[in-house]
Amino acid sequence: MSDMRTPLVAGNWKMNLSAAEGAALVEQFLREVNLRPDREVLICPPYLAVPKLVDVCSRTMVKVGAQDVFWAEKGAFTGNVSAGMLTDAGVTYCLVGHSETRGRFGKLEVPESTVGYFAETDETCNLKIKALLPFGIAPVLCVGEAIGERKAGQTDEVIKSQLRGALDGIEGAELASLVVAYEPVWAIGTGEVCGADEAERVCGMIRGYLGELFDTDTAERVRVLYGGSVKPDNAKELFSQPNIDGGLVGGASLDAKGFASIVLSV
Ligand code: PGA
């Protein structure tokens, strides 16, 4: 990580924890770690737990994010939540394009026939980012290659096209709050972490490509996180890389002590 950027550790709770369980987890986490202003901590609970967690975190330095958003302002979009509604609930960050909403699972936990239900594309990521920015909600854009793409030598190409698609038509100046999370699909929920050298190489490539798409200032400002089986025992090595500004943590963020130890590694 670089001194220029405030490190960020984000917990993606996915479809886990009730509001009460989440509140208890945060309270235990806060007993384990003394947060300082030079490091940011974010939790992304399921929508229904957001109001309770915003309330619990309001007196702390823990920020609350959402796991998804719909791009329209309002209307006949059953089951969806808008950026305005997230702001109203006190959300300041939002994941966009997580591999699980793209239907790209590290460990397939749904029947193959239902994968198409998780239909996120680069185009919907783009619409969602454009919907979030006017509300001042920081998008956490997730990118990453599947195992077949890695084996075929397509890692960089896949990620560049995800970045290009998701950020199309947006000016560098609008992207001050953008966070990009490099999440190799094969490392998500599998226990198989990407080596720190390779994670650094890809995060550096992402920053370089943001420099090409926008400008160096924008690229230097954007925080690039690594995600995929981050655990207390591998966090320090990953977070000490110059282009890795923290982590997006799934499974290990559901354990207060483990998450505290990961936060203390940044
Ligand atoms: P994991 O998930 O830490 O459980 O691998 C990371 C993520 O999906 O953001």
PDB file of N, CA, C and O and ligand atoms in Angstrom, residues 12 14 98 100 183 187-189 228-230 248-251, ligand 1:
ATOM      1  N   ASN A  12     -17.386  -8.387   3.222  1.00  0.00           N
ATOM      2  CA  ASN A  12     -18.590  -8.677   2.430  1.00  0.00           C
ATOM      3  C   ASN A  12     -19.282  -9.854   3.111  1.00  0.00           C
ATOM      4  O   ASN A  12     -18.829 -10.980   3.018  1.00  0.00           O
ATOM      5  N   LYS A  14     -22.072 -11.129   2.427  1.00  0.00           N
ATOM      6  CA  LYS A  14     -22.895 -11.923   1.500  1.00  0.00           C
ATOM      7  C   LYS A  14     -24.262 -12.199   2.141  1.00  0.00           C
ATOM      8  O   LYS A  14     -24.789 -11.342   2.842  1.00  0.00           O
ATOM      9  N   HIS A  98     -19.768  -7.867  -8.219  1.00  0.00           N
ATOM     10  CA  HIS A  98     -19.142  -9.002  -7.533  1.00  0.00           C
ATOM     11  C   HIS A  98     -19.293 -10.247  -8.413  1.00  0.00           C
ATOM     12  O   HIS A  98     -20.304 -10.406  -9.103  1.00  0.00           O
ATOM     13  N   GLU A 100     -20.159 -13.088  -7.795  1.00  0.00           N
ATOM     14  CA  GLU A 100     -21.378 -13.871  -7.521  1.00  0.00           C
ATOM     15  C   GLU A 100     -22.614 -13.216  -8.131  1.00  0.00           C
ATOM     16  O   GLU A 100     -23.566 -13.912  -8.476  1.00  0.00           O
ATOM     17  N   GLU A 183     -10.550  -9.554  -7.615  1.00  0.00           N
ATOM     18  CA  GLU A 183     -10.993 -10.794  -6.997  1.00  0.00           C
ATOM     19  C   GLU A 183     -10.945 -11.928  -8.019  1.00  0.00           C
ATOM     20  O   GLU A 183     -11.910 -12.131  -8.781  1.00  0.00           O
ATOM     21  N   ALA A 187     -10.380 -17.877  -6.540  1.00  0.00           N
ATOM     22  CA  ALA A 187      -9.906 -17.747  -5.146  1.00  0.00           C
ATOM     23  C   ALA A 187     -11.048 -17.401  -4.191  1.00  0.00           C
ATOM     24  O   ALA A 187     -10.836 -17.296  -2.991  1.00  0.00           O
ATOM     25  N   ILE A 188     -12.262 -17.191  -4.727  1.00  0.00           N
ATOM     26  CA  ILE A 188     -13.360 -16.721  -3.878  1.00  0.00           C
ATOM     27  C   ILE A 188     -14.071 -17.883  -3.205  1.00  0.00           C
ATOM     28  O   ILE A 188     -14.664 -18.740  -3.866  1.00  0.00           O
ATOM     29  N   GLY A 189     -13.969 -17.909  -1.888  1.00  0.00           N
ATOM     30  CA  GLY A 189     -14.653 -18.942  -1.108  1.00  0.00           C
ATOM     31  C   GLY A 189     -14.034 -20.322  -1.262  1.00  0.00           C
ATOM     32  O   GLY A 189     -14.602 -21.314  -0.827  1.00  0.00           O
ATOM     33  N   GLY A 228     -10.377 -12.577  -2.123  1.00  0.00           N
ATOM     34  CA  GLY A 228     -10.377 -14.004  -2.488  1.00  0.00           C
ATOM     35  C   GLY A 228      -9.584 -14.773  -1.463  1.00  0.00           C
ATOM     36  O   GLY A 228      -8.360 -14.774  -1.501  1.00  0.00           O
ATOM     37  N   SER A 229     -10.321 -15.362  -0.491  1.00  0.00           N
ATOM     38  CA  SER A 229      -9.690 -16.174   0.562  1.00  0.00           C
ATOM     39  C   SER A 229      -8.644 -15.403   1.375  1.00  0.00           C
ATOM     40  O   SER A 229      -7.618 -15.968   1.763  1.00  0.00           O
ATOM     41  N   VAL A 230      -8.904 -14.122   1.624  1.00  0.00           N
ATOM     42  CA  VAL A 230      -8.039 -13.373   2.557  1.00  0.00           C
ATOM     43  C   VAL A 230      -8.332 -13.900   3.961  1.00  0.00           C
ATOM     44  O   VAL A 230      -9.488 -14.054   4.359  1.00  0.00           O
ATOM     45  N   LEU A 248     -10.863  -7.072   0.280  1.00  0.00           N
ATOM     46  CA  LEU A 248     -12.302  -7.340   0.331  1.00  0.00           C
ATOM     47  C   LEU A 248     -12.421  -8.776   0.842  1.00  0.00           C
ATOM     48  O   LEU A 248     -11.950  -9.719   0.196  1.00  0.00           O
ATOM     49  N   VAL A 249     -12.999  -8.905   2.018  1.00  0.00           N
ATOM     50  CA  VAL A 249     -12.934 -10.171   2.757  1.00  0.00           C
ATOM     51  C   VAL A 249     -14.331 -10.762   2.868  1.00  0.00           C
ATOM     52  O   VAL A 249     -15.242 -10.096   3.368  1.00  0.00           O
ATOM     53  N   GLY A 250     -14.502 -11.991   2.427  1.00  0.00           N
ATOM     54  CA  GLY A 250     -15.802 -12.647   2.533  1.00  0.00           C
ATOM     55  C   GLY A 250     -15.883 -13.481   3.806  1.00  0.00           C
ATOM     56  O   GLY A 250     -16.098 -12.958   4.898  1.00  0.00           O
ATOM     57  N   GLY A 251     -15.649 -14.766   3.671  1.00  0.00           N
ATOM     58  CA  GLY A 251     -15.818 -15.719   4.780  1.00  0.00           C
ATOM     59  C   GLY A 251     -15.168 -15.256   6.080  1.00  0.00           C
ATOM     60  O   GLY A 251     -15.787 -15.327   7.157  1.00  0.00           O
TER      61      GLY A 251
HETATM   62  P1  PGA B   1     -13.839 -14.963   0.397  1.00  0.00           P
HETATM   63  O1  PGA B   1     -14.766 -14.001  -0.477  1.00  0.00           O
HETATM   64  O2  PGA B   1     -12.974 -14.106   1.269  1.00  0.00           O
HETATM   65  O3  PGA B   1     -14.809 -15.814   1.191  1.00  0.00           O
HETATM   66  O4  PGA B   1     -13.033 -15.771  -0.570  1.00  0.00           O
HETATM   67  C1  PGA B   1     -14.283 -12.765  -0.959  1.00  0.00           C
HETATM   68  C2  PGA B   1     -15.363 -12.046  -1.710  1.00  0.00           C
HETATM   69  O5  PGA B   1     -16.186 -12.706  -2.358  1.00  0.00           O
HETATM   70  O6  PGA B   1     -15.452 -10.812  -1.679  1.00  0.00           O
END
